[in-house]
Amino acid sequence: DAMVIQNPRYQVTQFGKPVTLSCSQTLNHNVMYWYQQKSSQAPKLLFHYYDKDFNNEADTPDNFQSRRPNTSFCFLDIRSPGLGDAAMYLCATSRGRGTGRPYNEQFFGPGTRLTVL
Amino acid sequence: AQKVTQAQTEISVVEKEDVTLDCVYETRDTTYYLFWYKQPPSGELVFLIRRNSFDEQNEISGRYSWNFQKSTSSFNFTITASQVVDSAVYFCALGGGTSYGKLTFGQGTILTVHP
């Protein structure tokens, strides 16, 4: 089945130790998103890639970076995690405009729960 | 700016009761899309429905139904004969007017269905 995969499902890191979260998709979608979701809150968009074009949300801290080496993979790098970065990180994908199909239905992965000690 | 408001933070019902989750949205876009997602305890956001701004027909899918009222900017979600497996957080979301699918989420409604 086509899907969005996130690894690992659970990640524990130490305060200030860089960490990378991984997302892959078999849907061949143009757009990939990273969301941060803290407990009892709505998902908050950090940034997205439209093909190779990177789009950062205005309020995303510089501590968060992303890479998309190819269509299938996208990585979230947290350079110096703080206690406040503990959260669920959700990856999502959607088709691009002009594909002839609804472009903004997002398909989500299962998430990576990050704990910062 | 876009905004989505889900009036109920938490709802608790007993199995087989009907339950309605409210969603009100604000947007200046003339073309937009509304969504409902379910987030079970496992954490994954599961897509339930998409409705575009041109289509005000209500929709029914099994025990789920959605009522889109453009005049009141509402997109409410009803579960008929609720079941314990319906227990989850439900998010209403709004998208549109951009070249990609950025969504604005409501704060979510925690639904607990007791046996």
Short mmCIF file of C-alpha atoms in Angstrom, two decimals:
data_model
loop_
_atom_site.label_atom_id
_atom_site.label_comp_id
_atom_site.label_asym_id
_atom_site.label_seq_id
_atom_site.Cartn_x
_atom_site.Cartn_y
_atom_site.Cartn_z
CA ASP A 1 0.00 0.00 0.00
CA ALA A 2 1.16 3.51 -0.77
CA MET A 3 1.95 5.30 2.42
CA VAL A 4 3.92 7.78 4.50
CA ILE A 5 6.52 6.23 6.77
CA GLN A 6 8.27 7.86 9.67
CA ASN A 7 11.29 6.58 11.51
CA PRO A 8 11.83 6.18 14.30
CA ARG A 9 8.43 6.12 15.97
CA TYR A 10 10.01 7.12 19.28
CA GLN A 11 13.20 9.12 19.68
CA VAL A 12 14.94 10.06 22.89
CA THR A 13 17.70 12.63 22.80
CA GLN A 14 19.64 14.70 25.26
CA PHE A 15 19.35 18.43 25.69
CA GLY A 16 21.47 20.07 23.00
CA LYS A 17 22.29 16.86 21.12
CA PRO A 18 21.39 17.08 17.42
CA VAL A 19 18.70 14.72 16.21
CA THR A 20 17.33 13.80 12.78
CA LEU A 21 13.86 12.48 12.07
CA SER A 22 13.09 10.70 8.84
CA CYS A 23 10.08 10.59 6.56
CA SER A 24 9.58 8.65 3.36
CA GLN A 25 6.64 8.31 1.02
CA THR A 26 5.59 5.93 -1.70
CA LEU A 27 2.79 8.19 -2.96
CA ASN A 28 5.05 10.14 -5.32
CA HIS A 29 3.56 13.38 -4.04
CA ASN A 30 5.10 16.74 -4.85
CA VAL A 31 4.69 18.30 -1.45
CA MET A 32 6.05 17.15 1.89
CA TYR A 33 5.33 18.84 5.20
CA TRP A 34 6.66 18.75 8.73
CA TYR A 35 4.38 19.52 11.64
CA GLN A 36 5.07 19.81 15.32
CA GLN A 37 2.28 18.76 17.67
CA LYS A 38 2.56 19.32 21.38
CA SER A 39 0.30 17.62 23.85
CA SER A 40 -3.38 18.63 23.57
CA GLN A 41 -2.63 21.05 20.75
CA ALA A 42 -3.27 21.20 17.04
CA PRO A 43 -0.48 20.34 14.61
CA LYS A 44 1.68 23.35 13.82
CA LEU A 45 3.27 23.59 10.40
CA LEU A 46 7.04 24.07 10.55
CA PHE A 47 7.89 24.06 6.83
CA HIS A 48 7.19 22.29 3.60
CA TYR A 49 8.87 21.35 0.35
CA TYR A 50 7.11 21.81 -2.96
CA ASP A 51 9.33 19.58 -5.06
CA LYS A 52 12.77 21.03 -4.28
CA ASP A 53 11.52 24.42 -3.17
CA PHE A 54 11.80 24.88 0.57
CA ASN A 55 9.22 27.04 2.37
CA ASN A 56 9.75 27.98 5.96
CA GLU A 57 6.93 29.21 8.19
CA ALA A 58 7.69 32.65 9.60
CA ASP A 59 7.64 31.52 13.21
CA THR A 60 9.66 28.32 12.83
CA PRO A 61 12.76 28.56 15.04
CA ASP A 62 16.18 28.49 13.36
CA ASN A 63 16.91 25.40 15.40
CA PHE A 64 14.78 23.43 12.95
CA GLN A 65 16.10 22.57 9.51
CA SER A 66 14.95 20.25 6.76
CA ARG A 67 16.40 18.39 3.81
CA ARG A 68 14.72 16.70 0.88
CA PRO A 69 17.34 14.79 -1.11
CA ASN A 70 14.77 13.27 -3.48
CA THR A 71 11.02 12.99 -4.02
CA SER A 72 10.61 10.13 -1.59
CA PHE A 73 12.56 11.31 1.44
CA CYS A 74 12.45 14.28 3.73
CA PHE A 75 14.39 14.85 6.97
CA LEU A 76 13.83 17.08 9.95
CA ASP A 77 17.00 18.16 11.73
CA ILE A 78 16.85 19.69 15.18
CA ARG A 79 20.28 21.20 15.74
CA SER A 80 20.16 21.76 19.50
CA PRO A 81 17.01 20.31 21.02
CA GLY A 82 15.62 22.02 24.05
CA LEU A 83 13.09 20.72 26.55
CA GLY A 84 10.44 22.74 24.76
CA ASP A 85 11.03 20.77 21.56
CA ALA A 86 9.63 17.58 23.05
CA ALA A 87 6.61 16.82 20.91
CA MET A 88 5.10 14.59 18.27
CA TYR A 89 6.51 15.37 14.82
CA LEU A 90 4.23 14.58 11.93
CA CYS A 91 5.21 14.27 8.31
CA ALA A 92 2.57 14.68 5.62
CA THR A 93 2.39 14.72 1.84
CA SER A 94 0.04 16.10 -0.77
CA ARG A 95 -0.18 16.29 -4.52
CA GLY A 96 0.85 19.45 -6.30
CA ARG A 97 -1.38 21.83 -8.25
CA GLY A 98 -2.07 20.92 -11.84
CA THR A 99 -2.17 17.23 -11.16
CA GLY A 100 -5.86 17.16 -11.95
CA ARG A 101 -6.71 15.88 -8.51
CA PRO A 102 -7.42 17.58 -5.20
CA TYR A 103 -4.11 19.07 -4.28
CA ASN A 104 -4.41 19.79 -0.63
CA GLU A 105 -5.62 16.54 0.87
CA GLN A 106 -2.77 15.68 3.15
CA PHE A 107 -1.71 12.18 3.99
CA PHE A 108 -0.02 11.84 7.34
CA GLY A 109 2.56 9.46 8.66
CA PRO A 110 2.27 7.88 12.11
CA GLY A 111 4.53 10.48 13.69
CA THR A 112 7.73 10.43 15.71
CA ARG A 113 7.41 11.18 19.40
CA LEU A 114 10.50 13.06 20.54
CA THR A 115 11.58 13.11 24.16
CA VAL A 116 14.33 15.48 25.29
CA LEU A 117 16.12 14.61 28.52
CA ALA B 1 -5.96 35.23 7.90
CA GLN B 2 -7.60 31.87 8.23
CA LYS B 3 -9.01 30.56 11.47
CA VAL B 4 -10.80 27.41 12.60
CA THR B 5 -12.67 27.16 15.87
CA GLN B 6 -13.89 23.94 17.40
CA ALA B 7 -16.21 24.91 20.20
CA GLN B 8 -16.00 21.70 22.18
CA THR B 9 -12.70 20.86 23.82
CA GLU B 10 -13.95 17.55 25.16
CA ILE B 11 -17.08 15.48 24.70
CA SER B 12 -17.99 12.37 26.61
CA VAL B 13 -20.82 10.08 25.52
CA VAL B 14 -22.06 6.60 26.15
CA GLU B 15 -21.90 4.05 23.38
CA LYS B 16 -24.76 4.22 20.85
CA GLU B 17 -25.41 7.89 21.51
CA ASP B 18 -25.23 10.31 18.60
CA VAL B 19 -22.67 13.07 18.90
CA THR B 20 -22.02 16.24 16.90
CA LEU B 21 -18.66 18.00 16.75
CA ASP B 22 -18.87 21.65 15.80
CA CYS B 23 -16.49 23.52 13.52
CA VAL B 24 -16.63 27.18 12.51
CA TYR B 25 -14.16 28.71 10.11
CA GLU B 26 -13.04 32.12 8.90
CA THR B 27 -11.43 32.85 5.55
CA ARG B 28 -11.28 35.56 2.93
CA ASP B 29 -10.62 33.07 0.17
CA THR B 30 -13.45 32.45 -2.27
CA THR B 31 -12.19 28.96 -2.98
CA TYR B 32 -11.30 26.82 -0.02
CA TYR B 33 -11.45 23.31 1.31
CA LEU B 34 -12.60 21.93 4.63
CA PHE B 35 -11.37 18.73 6.20
CA TRP B 36 -11.95 16.50 9.16
CA TYR B 37 -9.16 14.33 10.53
CA LYS B 38 -9.26 11.71 13.28
CA GLN B 39 -6.30 11.21 15.58
CA PRO B 40 -6.52 7.99 17.61
CA PRO B 41 -4.20 7.39 20.58
CA SER B 42 -1.60 5.93 18.21
CA GLY B 43 -1.00 9.47 16.94
CA GLU B 44 -1.52 9.19 13.20
CA LEU B 45 -3.88 11.71 11.63
CA VAL B 46 -6.47 9.85 9.59
CA PHE B 47 -8.25 11.68 6.79
CA LEU B 48 -12.06 11.47 7.03
CA ILE B 49 -13.49 13.93 4.53
CA ARG B 50 -12.72 16.86 2.25
CA ARG B 51 -15.37 19.36 1.14
CA ASN B 52 -14.75 22.25 -1.25
CA SER B 53 -16.42 25.63 -0.93
CA PHE B 54 -18.55 25.11 -4.04
CA ASP B 55 -20.20 21.98 -2.77
CA GLU B 56 -22.64 22.47 0.06
CA GLN B 57 -24.19 19.07 -0.20
CA ASN B 58 -24.19 17.16 3.02
CA GLU B 59 -22.42 13.84 3.02
CA ILE B 60 -23.01 10.59 4.76
CA SER B 61 -20.51 7.78 5.06
CA GLY B 62 -21.72 4.93 7.19
CA ARG B 63 -22.20 6.27 10.71
CA TYR B 64 -20.50 9.55 9.84
CA SER B 65 -22.21 12.58 8.36
CA TRP B 66 -21.15 16.13 7.68
CA ASN B 67 -23.22 19.30 7.49
CA PHE B 68 -21.63 22.16 5.54
CA GLN B 69 -23.41 25.50 5.95
CA LYS B 70 -21.63 28.25 4.04
CA SER B 71 -24.04 30.90 5.35
CA THR B 72 -22.87 30.28 8.91
CA SER B 73 -19.31 29.21 7.99
CA SER B 74 -19.78 25.91 9.73
CA PHE B 75 -18.77 22.36 8.90
CA ASN B 76 -20.15 20.10 11.60
CA PHE B 77 -19.48 16.39 11.99
CA THR B 78 -21.98 13.91 13.42
CA ILE B 79 -21.30 10.35 14.50
CA THR B 80 -24.44 8.26 14.75
CA ALA B 81 -24.61 5.37 17.20
CA SER B 82 -21.14 6.05 18.54
CA GLN B 83 -18.78 3.22 19.38
CA VAL B 84 -15.83 2.93 21.72
CA VAL B 85 -13.51 2.81 18.68
CA ASP B 86 -14.63 6.33 17.81
CA SER B 87 -12.75 7.63 20.84
CA ALA B 88 -10.08 9.95 19.48
CA VAL B 89 -9.19 13.57 18.93
CA TYR B 90 -10.98 15.05 15.94
CA PHE B 91 -9.56 18.01 14.04
CA CYS B 92 -11.34 20.27 11.63
CA ALA B 93 -9.03 21.98 9.13
CA LEU B 94 -9.24 24.66 6.46
CA GLY B 95 -7.13 24.95 3.33
CA GLY B 96 -7.05 26.79 0.04
CA GLY B 97 -5.95 29.93 -1.72
CA THR B 98 -2.33 28.90 -1.98
CA SER B 99 -0.25 26.93 -4.39
CA TYR B 100 0.18 24.11 -1.93
CA GLY B 101 -1.95 22.45 0.62
CA LYS B 102 -1.28 24.43 3.78
CA LEU B 103 -3.92 23.62 6.37
CA THR B 104 -5.12 25.63 9.30
CA PHE B 105 -6.26 23.31 12.07
CA GLY B 106 -8.75 23.85 14.82
CA GLN B 107 -7.70 23.03 18.35
CA GLY B 108 -9.32 19.63 18.24
CA THR B 109 -12.15 17.94 20.13
CA ILE B 110 -11.39 15.01 22.39
CA LEU B 111 -14.19 12.49 22.04
CA THR B 112 -14.51 9.75 24.62
CA VAL B 113 -17.09 7.04 24.07
CA HIS B 114 -17.80 4.95 27.14
CA PRO B 115 -19.07 1.38 26.88
#
